[in-house]
Amino acid sequence: MASQSADAPVKLKNRVIQLLRKSPLLQAFSLQQFDTLIQQAKMHQLAEGEMLFRQDQPLQEVFVCISGCIKLFHLTADGHEKIINIVSPGQNFAEAMLFTEGNVCHMNAAALKQAEVIGINADQFKAFLGESPSLCFSVMSLLSKRIQWLLDEVDRLTLHNATFRLVYFLLETHQHPNYCNIISLDVPKHVIASRLSVRPETLSRILKNLIEQGLISVHDHKIELVDVDGLKAMLSLGI
């Protein structure tokens, strides 16, 4: 686990507690159960590039990102990273690994930039699930949505070209509550390229093409979606 993580539960600030209460992972828990989980929670403060957990490690917590960005990734046989997902503030991750044999992590997690992550005690989380069928169904629903997202992601990566994947990524990010028509690129372009399984130079070429078509504009680390309907039309055509 991360070297700068808290070794014991800490008292969380109100802003953190409010964010956790809105997390899909914890919404179904009663106030009493939620308070118990919060009392045992740990704050992991990660420097840029610092690992939160590594593949094949036993999992002792499930996580909610509070600030910064976390990349979930595999390492290829030749040592290259394949980014599976980028976790933003308010999003939870690693809960699916609770139900794997031995509670073992099947990917790596590291901070893309300075980040704060809350770790929820996995044993207590599972104990509450064991007491309540309704909680189990809630988590099953969450996992089902995650599985469907992964199936859709496989479809995007195998059946659609790089332009489709980038446009989908922009529109998906556009749906995030923190964004309107302007998307702040909180991570380097090569990270986004890895996430979309394209080369960095390919990503730059597609961005240039979208700019020339009047669909987006790029200013430093911000992308403005100039024509959202036009971008959606590209998806509907399958590009």
mmCIF file of C-alpha atoms in Angstrom, residues 94-172:
data_model
loop_
_atom_site.group_PDB
_atom_site.id
_atom_site.type_symbol
_atom_site.label_atom_id
_atom_site.label_comp_id
_atom_site.label_asym_id
_atom_site.label_seq_id
_atom_site.Cartn_x
_atom_site.Cartn_y
_atom_site.Cartn_z
ATOM 1 C CA ALA A 94 -11.721 -1.666 -6.195
ATOM 2 C CA GLU A 95 -15.024 -2.910 -4.743
ATOM 3 C CA ALA A 96 -15.236 -5.714 -7.313
ATOM 4 C CA MET A 97 -12.005 -7.184 -5.966
ATOM 5 C CA LEU A 98 -13.706 -7.893 -2.631
ATOM 6 C CA PHE A 99 -15.320 -10.908 -4.220
ATOM 7 C CA THR A 100 -12.283 -12.416 -5.928
ATOM 8 C CA GLU A 101 -10.547 -15.453 -4.499
ATOM 9 C CA GLY A 102 -8.271 -14.296 -1.690
ATOM 10 C CA ASN A 103 -9.418 -10.656 -2.075
ATOM 11 C CA VAL A 104 -6.460 -10.066 -4.389
ATOM 12 C CA CYS A 105 -6.005 -6.907 -6.480
ATOM 13 C CA HIS A 106 -6.096 -7.681 -10.202
ATOM 14 C CA MET A 107 -4.618 -4.333 -11.293
ATOM 15 C CA ASN A 108 -2.402 -1.495 -10.096
ATOM 16 C CA ALA A 109 -3.457 1.917 -8.812
ATOM 17 C CA ALA A 110 -1.295 5.044 -8.675
ATOM 18 C CA ALA A 111 -1.802 8.805 -8.384
ATOM 19 C CA LEU A 112 -1.622 10.705 -11.653
ATOM 20 C CA LYS A 113 -1.116 13.830 -9.572
ATOM 21 C CA GLN A 114 -1.251 14.622 -5.862
ATOM 22 C CA ALA A 115 -4.362 12.889 -4.573
ATOM 23 C CA GLU A 116 -6.422 12.095 -1.504
ATOM 24 C CA VAL A 117 -8.179 8.741 -1.322
ATOM 25 C CA ILE A 118 -10.374 7.344 1.438
ATOM 26 C CA GLY A 119 -9.980 3.662 2.243
ATOM 27 C CA ILE A 120 -13.066 1.912 3.641
ATOM 28 C CA ASN A 121 -12.359 -1.165 5.762
ATOM 29 C CA ALA A 122 -13.143 -4.148 3.530
ATOM 30 C CA ASP A 123 -13.960 -6.576 6.349
ATOM 31 C CA GLN A 124 -16.506 -4.211 7.915
ATOM 32 C CA PHE A 125 -17.953 -3.420 4.481
ATOM 33 C CA LYS A 126 -18.494 -7.118 3.766
ATOM 34 C CA ALA A 127 -19.860 -7.730 7.272
ATOM 35 C CA PHE A 128 -22.619 -5.183 6.659
ATOM 36 C CA LEU A 129 -23.390 -6.814 3.314
ATOM 37 C CA GLY A 130 -23.761 -10.135 5.091
ATOM 38 C CA GLU A 131 -26.393 -8.652 7.392
ATOM 39 C CA SER A 132 -28.593 -7.095 4.709
ATOM 40 C CA PRO A 133 -29.900 -8.560 1.431
ATOM 41 C CA SER A 134 -30.944 -5.063 0.311
ATOM 42 C CA LEU A 135 -27.367 -3.835 0.684
ATOM 43 C CA CYS A 136 -26.139 -6.828 -1.297
ATOM 44 C CA PHE A 137 -28.570 -6.034 -4.107
ATOM 45 C CA SER A 138 -27.397 -2.415 -4.082
ATOM 46 C CA VAL A 139 -23.753 -3.446 -4.474
ATOM 47 C CA MET A 140 -24.725 -6.056 -7.083
ATOM 48 C CA SER A 141 -26.441 -3.287 -9.054
ATOM 49 C CA LEU A 142 -23.287 -1.171 -8.828
ATOM 50 C CA LEU A 143 -21.111 -4.075 -9.986
ATOM 51 C CA SER A 144 -23.535 -4.888 -12.813
ATOM 52 C CA LYS A 145 -23.253 -1.313 -14.074
ATOM 53 C CA ARG A 146 -19.470 -1.582 -13.878
ATOM 54 C CA ILE A 147 -19.515 -4.849 -15.846
ATOM 55 C CA GLN A 148 -21.760 -3.296 -18.480
ATOM 56 C CA TRP A 149 -19.409 -0.320 -18.744
ATOM 57 C CA LEU A 150 -16.467 -2.697 -19.240
ATOM 58 C CA LEU A 151 -18.353 -4.640 -21.936
ATOM 59 C CA ASP A 152 -19.159 -1.372 -23.677
ATOM 60 C CA GLU A 153 -15.505 -0.391 -23.358
ATOM 61 C CA VAL A 154 -14.413 -3.629 -25.044
ATOM 62 C CA ASP A 155 -16.887 -2.830 -27.818
ATOM 63 C CA ARG A 156 -15.472 0.674 -28.241
ATOM 64 C CA LEU A 157 -11.889 -0.578 -28.301
ATOM 65 C CA THR A 158 -12.470 -3.430 -30.752
ATOM 66 C CA LEU A 159 -15.278 -2.258 -33.038
ATOM 67 C CA HIS A 160 -14.693 1.488 -33.294
ATOM 68 C CA ASN A 161 -11.837 3.614 -34.520
ATOM 69 C CA ALA A 162 -9.703 6.076 -32.577
ATOM 70 C CA THR A 163 -11.848 9.098 -33.487
ATOM 71 C CA PHE A 164 -14.975 7.411 -32.112
ATOM 72 C CA ARG A 165 -13.153 6.549 -28.862
ATOM 73 C CA LEU A 166 -11.916 10.113 -28.371
ATOM 74 C CA VAL A 167 -15.300 11.702 -29.134
ATOM 75 C CA TYR A 168 -16.992 9.261 -26.755
ATOM 76 C CA PHE A 169 -14.424 10.109 -24.061
ATOM 77 C CA LEU A 170 -15.045 13.846 -24.489
ATOM 78 C CA LEU A 171 -18.823 13.459 -24.316
ATOM 79 C CA GLU A 172 -18.601 11.067 -21.362
#
